Structures are given as structure tokens and as C-alpha cells.
PDB file of C-alpha atoms in Angstrom:
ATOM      1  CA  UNK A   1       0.000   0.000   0.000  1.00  0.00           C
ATOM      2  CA  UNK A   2       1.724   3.418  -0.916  1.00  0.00           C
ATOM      3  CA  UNK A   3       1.551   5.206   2.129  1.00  0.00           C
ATOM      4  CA  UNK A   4      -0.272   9.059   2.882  1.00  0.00           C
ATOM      5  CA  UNK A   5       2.910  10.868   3.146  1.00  0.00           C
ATOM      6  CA  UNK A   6       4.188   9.209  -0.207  1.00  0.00           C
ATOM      7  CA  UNK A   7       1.387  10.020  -2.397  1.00  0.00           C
ATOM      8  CA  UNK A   8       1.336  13.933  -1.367  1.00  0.00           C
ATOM      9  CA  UNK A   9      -2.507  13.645  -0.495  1.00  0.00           C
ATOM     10  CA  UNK A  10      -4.182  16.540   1.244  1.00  0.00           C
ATOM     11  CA  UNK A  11      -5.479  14.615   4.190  1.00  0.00           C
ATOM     12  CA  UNK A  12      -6.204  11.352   6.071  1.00  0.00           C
ATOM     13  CA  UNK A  13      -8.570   9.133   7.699  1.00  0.00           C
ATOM     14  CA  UNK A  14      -7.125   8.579  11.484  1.00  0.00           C
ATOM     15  CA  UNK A  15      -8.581   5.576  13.151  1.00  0.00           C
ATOM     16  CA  UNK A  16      -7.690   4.562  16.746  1.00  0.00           C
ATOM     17  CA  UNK A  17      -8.933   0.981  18.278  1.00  0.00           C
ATOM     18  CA  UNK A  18     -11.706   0.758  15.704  1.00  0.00           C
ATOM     19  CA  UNK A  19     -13.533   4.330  16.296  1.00  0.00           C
ATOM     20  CA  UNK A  20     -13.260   6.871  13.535  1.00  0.00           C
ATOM     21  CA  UNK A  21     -11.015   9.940  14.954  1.00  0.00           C
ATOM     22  CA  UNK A  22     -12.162  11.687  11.359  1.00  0.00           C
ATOM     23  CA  UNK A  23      -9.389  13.299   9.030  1.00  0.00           C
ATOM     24  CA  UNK A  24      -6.401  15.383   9.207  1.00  0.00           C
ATOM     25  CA  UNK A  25      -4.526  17.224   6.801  1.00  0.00           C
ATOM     26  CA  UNK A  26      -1.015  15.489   6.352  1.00  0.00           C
ATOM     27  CA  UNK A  27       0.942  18.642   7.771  1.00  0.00           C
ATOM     28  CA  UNK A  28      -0.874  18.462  10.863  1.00  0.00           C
ATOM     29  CA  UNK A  29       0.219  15.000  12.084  1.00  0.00           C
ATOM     30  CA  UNK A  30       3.636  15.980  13.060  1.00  0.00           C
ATOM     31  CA  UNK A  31       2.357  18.681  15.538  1.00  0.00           C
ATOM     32  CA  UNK A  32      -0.559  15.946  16.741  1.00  0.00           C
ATOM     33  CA  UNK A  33       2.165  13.343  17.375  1.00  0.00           C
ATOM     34  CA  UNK A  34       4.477  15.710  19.564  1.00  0.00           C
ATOM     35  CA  UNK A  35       0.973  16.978  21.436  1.00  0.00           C
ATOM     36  CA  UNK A  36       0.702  13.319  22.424  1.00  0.00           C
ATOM     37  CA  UNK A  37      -2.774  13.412  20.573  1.00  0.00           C
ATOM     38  CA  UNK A  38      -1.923  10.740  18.405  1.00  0.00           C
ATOM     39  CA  UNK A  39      -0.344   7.419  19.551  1.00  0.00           C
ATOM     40  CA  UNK A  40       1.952   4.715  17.297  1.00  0.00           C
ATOM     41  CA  UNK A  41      -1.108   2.403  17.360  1.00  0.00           C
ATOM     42  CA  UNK A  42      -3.783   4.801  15.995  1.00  0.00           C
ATOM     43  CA  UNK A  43      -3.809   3.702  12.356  1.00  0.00           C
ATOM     44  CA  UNK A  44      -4.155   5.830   9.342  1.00  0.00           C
ATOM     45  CA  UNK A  45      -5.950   5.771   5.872  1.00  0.00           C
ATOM     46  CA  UNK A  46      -5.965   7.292   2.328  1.00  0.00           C
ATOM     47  CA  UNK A  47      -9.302   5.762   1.451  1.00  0.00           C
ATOM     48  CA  UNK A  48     -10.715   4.236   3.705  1.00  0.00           C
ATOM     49  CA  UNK A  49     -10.087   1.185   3.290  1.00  0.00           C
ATOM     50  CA  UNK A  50      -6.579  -0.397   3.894  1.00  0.00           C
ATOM     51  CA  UNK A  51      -5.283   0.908   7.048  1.00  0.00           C
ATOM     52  CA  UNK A  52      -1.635   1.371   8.490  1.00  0.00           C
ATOM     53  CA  UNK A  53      -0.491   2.048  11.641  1.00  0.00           C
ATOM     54  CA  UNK A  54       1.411   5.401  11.851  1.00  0.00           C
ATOM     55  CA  UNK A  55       4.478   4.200  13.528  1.00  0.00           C
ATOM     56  CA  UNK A  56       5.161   1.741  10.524  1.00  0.00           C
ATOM     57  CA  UNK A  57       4.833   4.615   7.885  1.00  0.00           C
ATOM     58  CA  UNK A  58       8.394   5.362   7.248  1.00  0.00           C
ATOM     59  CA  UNK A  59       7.706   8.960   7.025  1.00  0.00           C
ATOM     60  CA  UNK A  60       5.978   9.393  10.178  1.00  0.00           C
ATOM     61  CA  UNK A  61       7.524   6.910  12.140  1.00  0.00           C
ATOM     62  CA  UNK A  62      10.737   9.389  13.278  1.00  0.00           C
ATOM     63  CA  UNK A  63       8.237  11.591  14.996  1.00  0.00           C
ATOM     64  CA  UNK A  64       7.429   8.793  17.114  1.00  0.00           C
ATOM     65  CA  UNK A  65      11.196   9.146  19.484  1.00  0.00           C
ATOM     66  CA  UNK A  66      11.063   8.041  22.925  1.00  0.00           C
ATOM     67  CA  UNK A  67      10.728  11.623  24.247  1.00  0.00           C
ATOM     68  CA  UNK A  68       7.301  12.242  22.360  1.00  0.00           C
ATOM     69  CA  UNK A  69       5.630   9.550  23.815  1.00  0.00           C
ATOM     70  CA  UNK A  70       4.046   8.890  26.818  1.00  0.00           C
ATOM     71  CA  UNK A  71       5.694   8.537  29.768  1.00  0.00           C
ATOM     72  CA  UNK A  72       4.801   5.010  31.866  1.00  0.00           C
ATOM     73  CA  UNK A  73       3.106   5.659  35.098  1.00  0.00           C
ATOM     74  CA  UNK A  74       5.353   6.189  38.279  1.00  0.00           C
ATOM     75  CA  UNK A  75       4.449   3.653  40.894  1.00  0.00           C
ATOM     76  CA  UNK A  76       2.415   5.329  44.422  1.00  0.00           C
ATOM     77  CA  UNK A  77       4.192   4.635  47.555  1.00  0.00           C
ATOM     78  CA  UNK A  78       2.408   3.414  50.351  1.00  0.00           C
ATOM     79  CA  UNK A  79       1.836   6.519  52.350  1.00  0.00           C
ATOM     80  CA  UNK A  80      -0.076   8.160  49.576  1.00  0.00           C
ATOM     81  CA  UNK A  81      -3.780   6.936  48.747  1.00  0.00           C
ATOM     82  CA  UNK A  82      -4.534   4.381  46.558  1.00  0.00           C
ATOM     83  CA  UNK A  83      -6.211   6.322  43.779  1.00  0.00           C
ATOM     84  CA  UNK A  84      -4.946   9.602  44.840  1.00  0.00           C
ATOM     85  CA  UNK A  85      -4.133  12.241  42.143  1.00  0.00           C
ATOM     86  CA  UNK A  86      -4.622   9.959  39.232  1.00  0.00           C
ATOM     87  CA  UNK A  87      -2.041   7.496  40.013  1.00  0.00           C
ATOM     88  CA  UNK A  88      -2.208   3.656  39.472  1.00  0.00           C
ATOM     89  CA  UNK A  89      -3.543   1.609  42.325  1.00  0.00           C
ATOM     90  CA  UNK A  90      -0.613  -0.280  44.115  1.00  0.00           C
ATOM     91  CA  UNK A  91      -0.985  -3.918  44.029  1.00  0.00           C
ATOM     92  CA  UNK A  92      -1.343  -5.347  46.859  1.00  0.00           C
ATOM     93  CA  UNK A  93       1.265  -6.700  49.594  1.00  0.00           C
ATOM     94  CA  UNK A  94       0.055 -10.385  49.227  1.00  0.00           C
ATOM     95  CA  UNK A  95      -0.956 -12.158  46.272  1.00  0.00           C
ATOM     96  CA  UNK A  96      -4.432 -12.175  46.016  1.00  0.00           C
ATOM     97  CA  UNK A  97      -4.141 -15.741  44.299  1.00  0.00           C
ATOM     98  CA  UNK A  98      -2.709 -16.882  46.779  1.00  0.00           C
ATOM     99  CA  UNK A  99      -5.009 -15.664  49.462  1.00  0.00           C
ATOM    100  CA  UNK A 100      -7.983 -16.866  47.230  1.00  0.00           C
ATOM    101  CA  UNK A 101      -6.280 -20.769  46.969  1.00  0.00           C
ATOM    102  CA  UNK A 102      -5.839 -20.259  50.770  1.00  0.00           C
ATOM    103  CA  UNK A 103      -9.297 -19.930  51.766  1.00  0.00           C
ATOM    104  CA  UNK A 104     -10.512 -22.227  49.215  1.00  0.00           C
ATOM    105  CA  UNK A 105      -8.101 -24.751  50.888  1.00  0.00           C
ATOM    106  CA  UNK A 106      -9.435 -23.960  54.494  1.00  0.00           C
ATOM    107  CA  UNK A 107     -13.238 -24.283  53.710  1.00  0.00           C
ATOM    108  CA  UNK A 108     -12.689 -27.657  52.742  1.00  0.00           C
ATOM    109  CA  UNK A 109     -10.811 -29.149  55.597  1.00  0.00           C
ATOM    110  CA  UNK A 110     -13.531 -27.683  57.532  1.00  0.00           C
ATOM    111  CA  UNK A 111     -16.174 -29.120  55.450  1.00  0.00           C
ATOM    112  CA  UNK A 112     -13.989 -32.672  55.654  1.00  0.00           C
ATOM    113  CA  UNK A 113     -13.780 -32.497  59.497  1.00  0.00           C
ATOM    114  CA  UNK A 114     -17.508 -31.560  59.770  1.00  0.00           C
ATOM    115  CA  UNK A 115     -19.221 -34.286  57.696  1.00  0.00           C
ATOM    116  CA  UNK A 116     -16.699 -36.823  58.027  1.00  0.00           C
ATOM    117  CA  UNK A 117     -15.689 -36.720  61.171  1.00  0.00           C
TER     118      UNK A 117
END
């Protein structure tokens, strides 16, 4: 597929996890991709139809550097609240797995010792 930013075209379709974003005008992507408005996964189209994702265009794909995307999510130490300020919830100090296999382990020794014993 010849790509957007080979073929000159005035604008393009932007797609991002199968909603319809609407179209751009070519220029404007470099300026959307440094305003963290568009991601390497949103996918872009001339007509519509066949669809490529922006960070594989070779063209657009330098605008995509490690200091114009997102930053991952620091983790919240445990004297701040859990949801506090937009943060991500810290995981718990146990394994809630384990905790779950533990009790399921309990109720039936107890269920053992009380109708077989």
C-alpha cells in the first residue's frame, strides 16, 4: 500500500482501536504526534479502506522518538492513597491468588472435618 505521506494527499482518515477519529490534513500530524494526541497504534488511511499504523509509515515513524511519547506511570508509595491524584492503584502486599487458593483450601478441611468426622 503506498503510504499518505508518499502520495502527497491533502489529508487522512485517522482511526484509533476501531472508532473513527475523522481526518487530518497530512501537515498536521507531526504537531498531533508531539501533542501526544496521536499514539503509534492509531492507524491511518488514504481511502478508507486499507489501514496502516502510523508508527510503521516510514515517514511518520521518526516523529514517534522516545521523548514524544508517553511517559509510563510512576508507581504510588504506600503513604499516599490508593487512587490519589490519578495514580495507578498499588498492588497489593500479598498475592491475592494466593489468598484466594488459601481460603478455598481452608473451607474444605472444615467441610472434611464436619461431615466426616
Amino acid at each position: 500500500m503506498a503510504t499518505a505521506t508518499q502520495n502527497k494527499v491533502p489529508a487522512v482518515l485517522i482511526r484509533r482501536r476501531g472508532a473513527l477519529l475523522g481526518r487530518l490534513p497530512v501537515r498536521d500530524l507531526p504537531r498531533k504526534i508531539k501533542g501526544k494526541v496521536l499514539f503509534p497504534s492509531d492507524r491511518m488511511s488514504v481511502d478508507g479502506k486499507n489501514w496502516v499504523r502510523l508508527d510503521r509509515d516510514s515517514k511518520i515513524r521518526k516523529y514517534f522518538r522516545e521523548e514524544s511519547l508517553p511517559q509510563p506511570l510512576r508507581p504510588v508509595h504506600k503513604d499516599q492513597s490508593l487512587l490519589g491524584g490519578g495514580q495507578v492503584m498499588q498492588a497489593p502486599d500479598i498475592d491475592l491468588r494466593l489468598l484466594f487458593v488459601g481460603t478455598i483450601i481452608i473451607t474444605a478441611i472444615s467441610v472434611y472435618f464436619y461431615y466426616f468426622h
